């Protein structure tokens, strides 16, 4: 119809049609997906936009991409298909990587491809999608072990641990803080005296200013019974003194070098226990103590994505959170005979 009207031309006395703007001339610049970056080249762009990644995550991404590109011969991302991902998984397995490690590396590739597709750096489907070797149930079951309460008693309430008061006071305090606060080991190791505080309402707490996740940056209430000696130690020592690894992987190594022999000395060396297991144990203890789910997540620094919590509610105040968790923390301080 519009073509017919155009052929008729202007009609006397009719409204004049507004001229339509012509399409802009092509600039000649290639589309993003036509540039065909390698994974190594794309990682540079990815990291420039994802500035809040932790140093450890950044190191993992760089190591995985370097390994993949060296193995695959640096193909363009558009040339990496599902078969190539399978071949990489087989290559990793043949070299002794566990299923968990293979899944972690493929997960890194999957995250990069997801971002590249969303930002139009490449077109098509993600070749690393749904390629896990372990099911979610297997992954959860294979995590770090819990301490039983009798293990906690055995580890802390003994002469060997009490000897750390003079031989390794930094380890003694960080181990006690680990089971009472659930703060990740590297975040604990980064604390200074100024981070051990008392609120206007009189609540003792630790301020975590850097952690593995954004949710981990939080205020963690602690009993006054632990607050005073911990702050005094950090004030005198200037910190725990455990050096962080240069690759961004945290401070767990020097702490593990003390913890592992100690666990062996008290008969817990073959239980597969680690410092992170204290965090899991504390959360499990809160569950048994009927601490509400929302309070546990806020205390432990776990993100809750459910709309009822994320959108329709506010976090607990520090005073409210302390009231919910302190009775359980006191029980644990009693269990380990801390005074």
Short mmCIF file of C-alpha atoms in Angstrom, two decimals:
data_model
loop_
_atom_site.label_atom_id
_atom_site.label_comp_id
_atom_site.label_asym_id
_atom_site.label_seq_id
_atom_site.Cartn_x
_atom_site.Cartn_y
_atom_site.Cartn_z
CA UNK A 1 0.00 0.00 0.00
CA UNK A 2 2.77 2.41 0.88
CA UNK A 3 4.51 1.64 -2.41
CA UNK A 4 1.28 2.45 -4.29
CA UNK A 5 0.93 5.75 -2.46
CA UNK A 6 4.52 6.63 -3.28
CA UNK A 7 3.80 6.02 -6.97
CA UNK A 8 0.71 8.25 -6.88
CA UNK A 9 2.77 11.06 -5.43
CA UNK A 10 1.61 14.09 -3.51
CA UNK A 11 -2.16 14.69 -3.37
CA UNK A 12 -3.30 18.28 -3.46
CA UNK A 13 -4.58 19.44 -0.07
CA UNK A 14 -3.39 16.32 1.77
CA UNK A 15 -1.08 16.23 4.80
CA UNK A 16 2.56 15.93 3.85
CA UNK A 17 4.24 12.73 4.98
CA UNK A 18 7.20 13.30 7.28
CA UNK A 19 10.38 12.16 5.56
CA UNK A 20 11.93 9.11 7.26
CA UNK A 21 15.59 9.40 8.23
CA UNK A 22 17.87 7.32 6.13
CA UNK A 23 19.84 4.50 7.75
CA UNK A 24 23.33 5.55 8.80
CA UNK A 25 26.09 4.44 6.55
CA UNK A 26 28.07 1.48 7.75
CA UNK A 27 31.16 2.61 9.57
CA UNK A 28 33.21 -0.34 8.45
CA UNK A 29 34.06 -1.32 12.05
CA UNK A 30 33.79 -5.08 12.64
CA UNK A 31 31.27 -6.49 15.07
CA UNK A 32 32.63 -7.77 18.37
CA UNK A 33 32.03 -11.39 17.39
CA UNK A 34 33.96 -10.86 14.15
CA UNK A 35 37.20 -10.05 16.00
CA UNK A 36 37.61 -13.72 17.03
CA UNK A 37 39.66 -13.47 20.21
CA UNK A 38 41.56 -16.32 21.81
CA UNK A 39 40.73 -17.17 25.42
CA UNK A 40 43.93 -15.46 26.57
CA UNK A 41 42.99 -12.26 24.72
CA UNK A 42 39.43 -12.38 25.97
CA UNK A 43 40.54 -12.93 29.58
CA UNK A 44 42.24 -9.53 29.52
CA UNK A 45 38.93 -7.88 28.57
CA UNK A 46 37.03 -9.99 31.11
CA UNK A 47 39.31 -9.00 33.99
CA UNK A 48 39.17 -5.33 32.99
CA UNK A 49 35.38 -5.39 33.48
CA UNK A 50 35.16 -7.77 36.47
CA UNK A 51 37.25 -5.74 38.87
CA UNK A 52 35.81 -7.23 42.07
CA UNK A 53 37.19 -10.72 41.51
CA UNK A 54 39.36 -11.86 44.40
CA UNK A 55 43.10 -12.26 43.82
CA UNK A 56 42.74 -16.03 44.24
CA UNK A 57 39.96 -16.29 41.64
CA UNK A 58 41.94 -14.14 39.22
CA UNK A 59 44.96 -16.43 39.66
CA UNK A 60 42.81 -19.53 39.02
CA UNK A 61 41.33 -18.00 35.85
CA UNK A 62 44.75 -17.01 34.51
CA UNK A 63 46.26 -20.44 35.22
CA UNK A 64 43.38 -22.36 33.61
CA UNK A 65 43.27 -20.18 30.49
CA UNK A 66 47.05 -20.38 30.08
CA UNK A 67 46.95 -24.17 30.39
CA UNK A 68 44.05 -24.55 27.96
CA UNK A 69 45.50 -22.25 25.31
CA UNK A 70 48.92 -23.93 25.50
CA UNK A 71 47.30 -27.36 25.20
CA UNK A 72 44.89 -26.39 22.41
CA UNK A 73 47.27 -24.22 20.39
CA UNK A 74 45.53 -20.90 21.13
CA UNK A 75 42.43 -21.32 18.94
CA UNK A 76 39.92 -18.53 18.48
CA UNK A 77 37.00 -18.87 20.89
CA UNK A 78 34.61 -19.43 17.98
CA UNK A 79 36.63 -22.53 17.07
CA UNK A 80 36.31 -24.13 20.52
CA UNK A 81 33.45 -26.61 20.42
CA UNK A 82 32.06 -29.29 22.75
CA UNK A 83 34.43 -31.89 21.32
CA UNK A 84 37.41 -29.71 22.17
CA UNK A 85 36.15 -29.34 25.77
CA UNK A 86 35.74 -33.12 26.06
CA UNK A 87 39.27 -33.67 24.74
CA UNK A 88 40.59 -31.19 27.32
CA UNK A 89 38.75 -33.02 30.11
CA UNK A 90 40.25 -36.32 28.98
CA UNK A 91 43.71 -34.77 28.83
CA UNK A 92 43.35 -33.44 32.38
CA UNK A 93 42.14 -36.81 33.69
CA UNK A 94 45.03 -38.65 32.04
CA UNK A 95 47.43 -36.39 33.92
CA UNK A 96 46.00 -37.28 37.31
CA UNK A 97 43.56 -34.40 37.89
CA UNK A 98 40.66 -35.41 40.13
CA UNK A 99 37.06 -35.13 38.99
CA UNK A 100 36.66 -32.11 41.26
CA UNK A 101 39.68 -30.38 39.70
CA UNK A 102 38.50 -31.13 36.15
CA UNK A 103 35.07 -29.70 37.00
CA UNK A 104 36.65 -26.58 38.48
CA UNK A 105 38.75 -25.89 35.38
CA UNK A 106 35.89 -26.53 32.96
CA UNK A 107 33.74 -24.33 35.21
CA UNK A 108 36.23 -21.50 34.66
CA UNK A 109 35.93 -21.93 30.88
CA UNK A 110 32.14 -22.07 31.18
CA UNK A 111 32.06 -18.78 33.12
CA UNK A 112 34.24 -17.07 30.49
CA UNK A 113 32.12 -18.34 27.59
CA UNK A 114 28.91 -17.28 29.38
CA UNK A 115 30.24 -13.76 29.77
CA UNK A 116 31.53 -13.66 26.18
CA UNK A 117 28.15 -14.75 24.80
CA UNK A 118 26.20 -12.27 26.92
CA UNK A 119 28.46 -9.41 25.86
CA UNK A 120 28.36 -10.47 22.16
CA UNK A 121 32.06 -11.29 21.87
CA UNK A 122 31.00 -14.62 20.38
CA UNK A 123 27.75 -16.07 19.05
CA UNK A 124 26.17 -19.47 19.60
CA UNK A 125 25.99 -21.85 22.55
CA UNK A 126 28.42 -22.35 25.40
CA UNK A 127 30.60 -25.39 24.56
CA UNK A 128 31.40 -25.92 28.28
CA UNK A 129 27.77 -25.86 29.46
CA UNK A 130 26.60 -28.75 31.66
CA UNK A 131 29.90 -30.61 31.44
CA UNK A 132 30.42 -31.49 35.13
CA UNK A 133 31.76 -34.92 36.00
CA UNK A 134 30.37 -34.72 39.54
CA UNK A 135 26.69 -34.25 40.35
CA UNK A 136 25.76 -31.54 42.84
CA UNK A 137 25.12 -34.24 45.45
CA UNK A 138 28.54 -35.82 44.85
CA UNK A 139 30.23 -32.42 44.96
CA UNK A 140 28.62 -31.52 48.28
CA UNK A 141 29.36 -34.94 49.78
CA UNK A 142 33.02 -34.71 48.80
CA UNK A 143 33.75 -31.44 50.56
CA UNK A 144 35.94 -30.85 53.57
CA UNK A 145 35.11 -32.89 56.64
CA UNK A 146 33.22 -31.69 59.71
CA UNK A 147 34.74 -31.87 63.15
CA UNK A 148 32.57 -33.76 65.61
CA UNK A 149 32.12 -32.04 68.95
CA UNK A 150 34.32 -34.65 70.60
CA UNK A 151 36.99 -33.81 67.99
CA UNK A 152 36.75 -30.15 68.93
CA UNK A 153 37.14 -31.07 72.60
CA UNK A 154 40.10 -33.29 71.78
CA UNK A 155 41.80 -30.64 69.65
CA UNK A 156 41.44 -27.66 72.00
CA UNK A 157 41.05 -28.91 75.57
CA UNK A 158 44.46 -30.55 75.86
CA UNK A 159 47.93 -29.73 77.13
CA UNK A 160 49.33 -29.60 73.58
CA UNK A 161 46.94 -26.80 72.60
CA UNK A 162 47.38 -24.94 75.88
CA UNK A 163 51.15 -24.96 75.23
CA UNK A 164 50.52 -22.74 72.21
CA UNK A 165 49.81 -19.90 74.68
CA UNK A 166 53.57 -19.42 74.87
CA UNK A 167 54.94 -21.29 71.81
CA UNK A 168 52.46 -20.21 69.08
CA UNK A 169 50.09 -17.59 70.54
CA UNK A 170 49.02 -16.34 67.08
CA UNK A 171 47.97 -19.85 66.05
CA UNK A 172 46.14 -20.35 69.36
CA UNK A 173 44.04 -17.23 68.88
CA UNK A 174 43.35 -17.76 65.19
CA UNK A 175 42.25 -21.36 65.88
CA UNK A 176 39.90 -20.22 68.66
CA UNK A 177 38.51 -17.42 66.48
CA UNK A 178 38.03 -19.95 63.68
CA UNK A 179 35.60 -22.16 65.63
CA UNK A 180 33.78 -19.24 67.29
CA UNK A 181 33.38 -16.92 64.28
CA UNK A 182 33.50 -19.15 61.20
CA UNK A 183 35.48 -16.44 59.39
CA UNK A 184 37.57 -17.83 56.53
CA UNK A 185 41.20 -18.38 57.41
CA UNK A 186 42.70 -15.72 55.12
CA UNK A 187 40.20 -13.11 56.28
CA UNK A 188 41.05 -13.94 59.88
CA UNK A 189 44.78 -13.74 59.20
CA UNK A 190 44.33 -10.22 57.79
CA UNK A 191 42.75 -8.83 60.99
CA UNK A 192 44.28 -6.10 63.11
CA UNK A 193 43.35 -4.76 66.53
CA UNK A 194 41.24 -1.97 64.99
CA UNK A 195 39.00 -4.64 63.40
CA UNK A 196 38.01 -6.03 66.81
CA UNK A 197 35.36 -3.56 67.95
CA UNK A 198 32.47 -2.76 70.27
CA UNK A 199 29.28 -1.21 68.88
CA UNK A 200 27.37 1.73 70.35
CA UNK A 201 24.97 -0.82 71.87
CA UNK A 202 27.86 -2.64 73.57
CA UNK A 203 28.06 -5.60 71.16
CA UNK A 204 31.56 -7.02 70.65
CA UNK A 205 32.28 -7.88 67.04
CA UNK A 206 34.88 -8.37 64.32
CA UNK A 207 34.73 -6.30 61.15
CA UNK A 208 35.73 -8.34 58.08
CA UNK A 209 36.82 -5.87 55.41
CA UNK A 210 38.11 -8.31 52.81
CA UNK A 211 36.95 -11.84 52.00
CA UNK A 212 36.50 -14.39 49.24
CA UNK A 213 33.00 -13.10 48.39
CA UNK A 214 31.14 -9.82 48.77
CA UNK A 215 28.79 -11.47 51.27
CA UNK A 216 31.83 -12.35 53.37
CA UNK A 217 32.52 -8.66 54.02
CA UNK A 218 30.49 -8.27 57.20
CA UNK A 219 30.39 -7.65 60.95
CA UNK A 220 30.64 -10.84 63.02
CA UNK A 221 29.51 -10.68 66.67
CA UNK A 222 31.70 -12.40 69.26
CA UNK A 223 31.32 -12.91 73.00
CA UNK A 224 32.99 -10.28 75.18
CA UNK A 225 34.85 -13.16 76.78
CA UNK A 226 36.84 -13.59 73.53
CA UNK A 227 36.85 -9.94 72.46
CA UNK A 228 39.09 -8.57 75.22
CA UNK A 229 41.99 -11.06 75.02
CA UNK A 230 41.88 -11.19 71.21
CA UNK A 231 42.07 -7.42 70.90
CA UNK A 232 44.84 -7.27 73.49
CA UNK A 233 46.87 -9.86 71.59
CA UNK A 234 46.44 -8.13 68.22
CA UNK A 235 47.26 -4.75 69.77
CA UNK A 236 50.52 -6.06 71.20
CA UNK A 237 51.52 -8.25 68.24
CA UNK A 238 50.31 -5.91 65.49
CA UNK A 239 48.45 -8.76 63.79
CA UNK A 240 48.58 -12.54 63.54
CA UNK A 241 51.74 -12.46 61.43
CA UNK A 242 50.77 -15.19 58.95
CA UNK A 243 52.05 -14.23 55.50
CA UNK A 244 49.69 -14.42 52.54
CA UNK A 245 50.82 -16.26 49.40
CA UNK A 246 51.92 -13.99 46.53
CA UNK A 247 49.50 -15.70 44.11
CA UNK A 248 46.48 -14.44 46.03
CA UNK A 249 45.67 -17.85 47.52
CA UNK A 250 45.60 -16.57 51.08
CA UNK A 251 47.35 -17.41 54.34
CA UNK A 252 46.34 -21.02 54.90
CA UNK A 253 49.80 -22.56 54.30
CA UNK A 254 51.63 -21.35 57.46
CA UNK A 255 48.56 -22.11 59.58
CA UNK A 256 48.22 -25.61 58.13
CA UNK A 257 51.89 -26.29 58.95
CA UNK A 258 51.04 -25.88 62.64
CA UNK A 259 47.53 -27.35 62.59
CA UNK A 260 48.36 -30.63 60.81
CA UNK A 261 51.09 -31.77 63.26
CA UNK A 262 48.87 -30.73 66.17
CA UNK A 263 45.97 -32.84 64.90
CA UNK A 264 48.34 -35.78 64.50
CA UNK A 265 49.67 -35.31 68.02
CA UNK A 266 46.17 -35.54 69.54
CA UNK A 267 45.07 -38.53 67.49
CA UNK A 268 43.11 -36.73 64.74
CA UNK A 269 45.68 -36.90 61.97
CA UNK A 270 43.80 -39.41 59.81
CA UNK A 271 40.37 -37.72 59.94
CA UNK A 272 40.86 -35.44 56.92
CA UNK A 273 40.29 -32.34 59.04
CA UNK A 274 41.30 -28.83 57.96
CA UNK A 275 40.92 -25.28 59.21
CA UNK A 276 38.00 -24.71 56.85
CA UNK A 277 36.30 -27.66 58.53
CA UNK A 278 35.93 -25.45 61.62
CA UNK A 279 33.72 -23.11 59.59
CA UNK A 280 31.52 -26.00 58.47
CA UNK A 281 31.40 -27.35 62.01
CA UNK A 282 30.26 -24.03 63.46
CA UNK A 283 27.45 -23.69 60.91
CA UNK A 284 26.36 -27.27 61.60
CA UNK A 285 26.37 -26.54 65.34
CA UNK A 286 24.16 -23.48 64.75
CA UNK A 287 21.70 -25.70 62.89
CA UNK A 288 21.52 -28.08 65.85
CA UNK A 289 21.10 -25.07 68.15
CA UNK A 290 18.10 -23.88 66.09
CA UNK A 291 19.73 -20.64 64.95
CA UNK A 292 17.49 -19.38 62.09
CA UNK A 293 18.61 -19.93 58.50
CA UNK A 294 18.74 -16.21 57.70
CA UNK A 295 20.85 -15.51 60.78
CA UNK A 296 23.24 -18.34 59.92
CA UNK A 297 23.71 -17.04 56.39
CA UNK A 298 24.32 -13.48 57.54
CA UNK A 299 26.75 -14.62 60.23
CA UNK A 300 28.69 -16.98 57.94
CA UNK A 301 28.71 -14.56 55.00
CA UNK A 302 26.54 -16.64 52.66
CA UNK A 303 24.48 -14.87 50.01
CA UNK A 304 20.72 -15.60 50.00
CA UNK A 305 19.14 -15.15 46.57
CA UNK A 306 15.55 -16.02 47.50
CA UNK A 307 13.30 -13.06 46.74
CA UNK A 308 11.65 -13.22 50.19
CA UNK A 309 15.00 -12.52 51.85
CA UNK A 310 16.91 -10.58 49.18
CA UNK A 311 14.07 -8.18 48.31
CA UNK A 312 11.39 -8.32 51.01
CA UNK A 313 13.46 -8.20 54.19
CA UNK A 314 16.34 -6.38 55.83
CA UNK A 315 19.40 -7.97 57.48
CA UNK A 316 19.46 -8.45 61.24
CA UNK A 317 21.02 -5.64 63.19
CA UNK A 318 24.30 -6.53 64.85
CA UNK A 319 22.55 -6.57 68.22
CA UNK A 320 19.82 -8.91 66.94
CA UNK A 321 22.34 -11.22 65.32
CA UNK A 322 24.47 -11.38 68.46
CA UNK A 323 21.45 -12.34 70.56
CA UNK A 324 20.74 -15.26 68.22
CA UNK A 325 24.26 -16.72 68.02
CA UNK A 326 25.97 -15.82 71.30
CA UNK A 327 24.43 -18.64 73.40
CA UNK A 328 25.88 -21.17 70.96
CA UNK A 329 29.25 -19.40 70.88
CA UNK A 330 29.40 -19.49 74.68
CA UNK A 331 28.73 -23.25 74.63
CA UNK A 332 31.66 -23.73 72.29
CA UNK A 333 33.95 -21.56 74.43
CA UNK A 334 32.99 -23.74 77.39
CA UNK A 335 33.60 -26.90 75.36
CA UNK A 336 37.15 -25.88 74.48
CA UNK A 337 37.78 -24.65 78.04
CA UNK A 338 38.63 -21.12 76.95
CA UNK A 339 38.93 -18.57 79.70
#
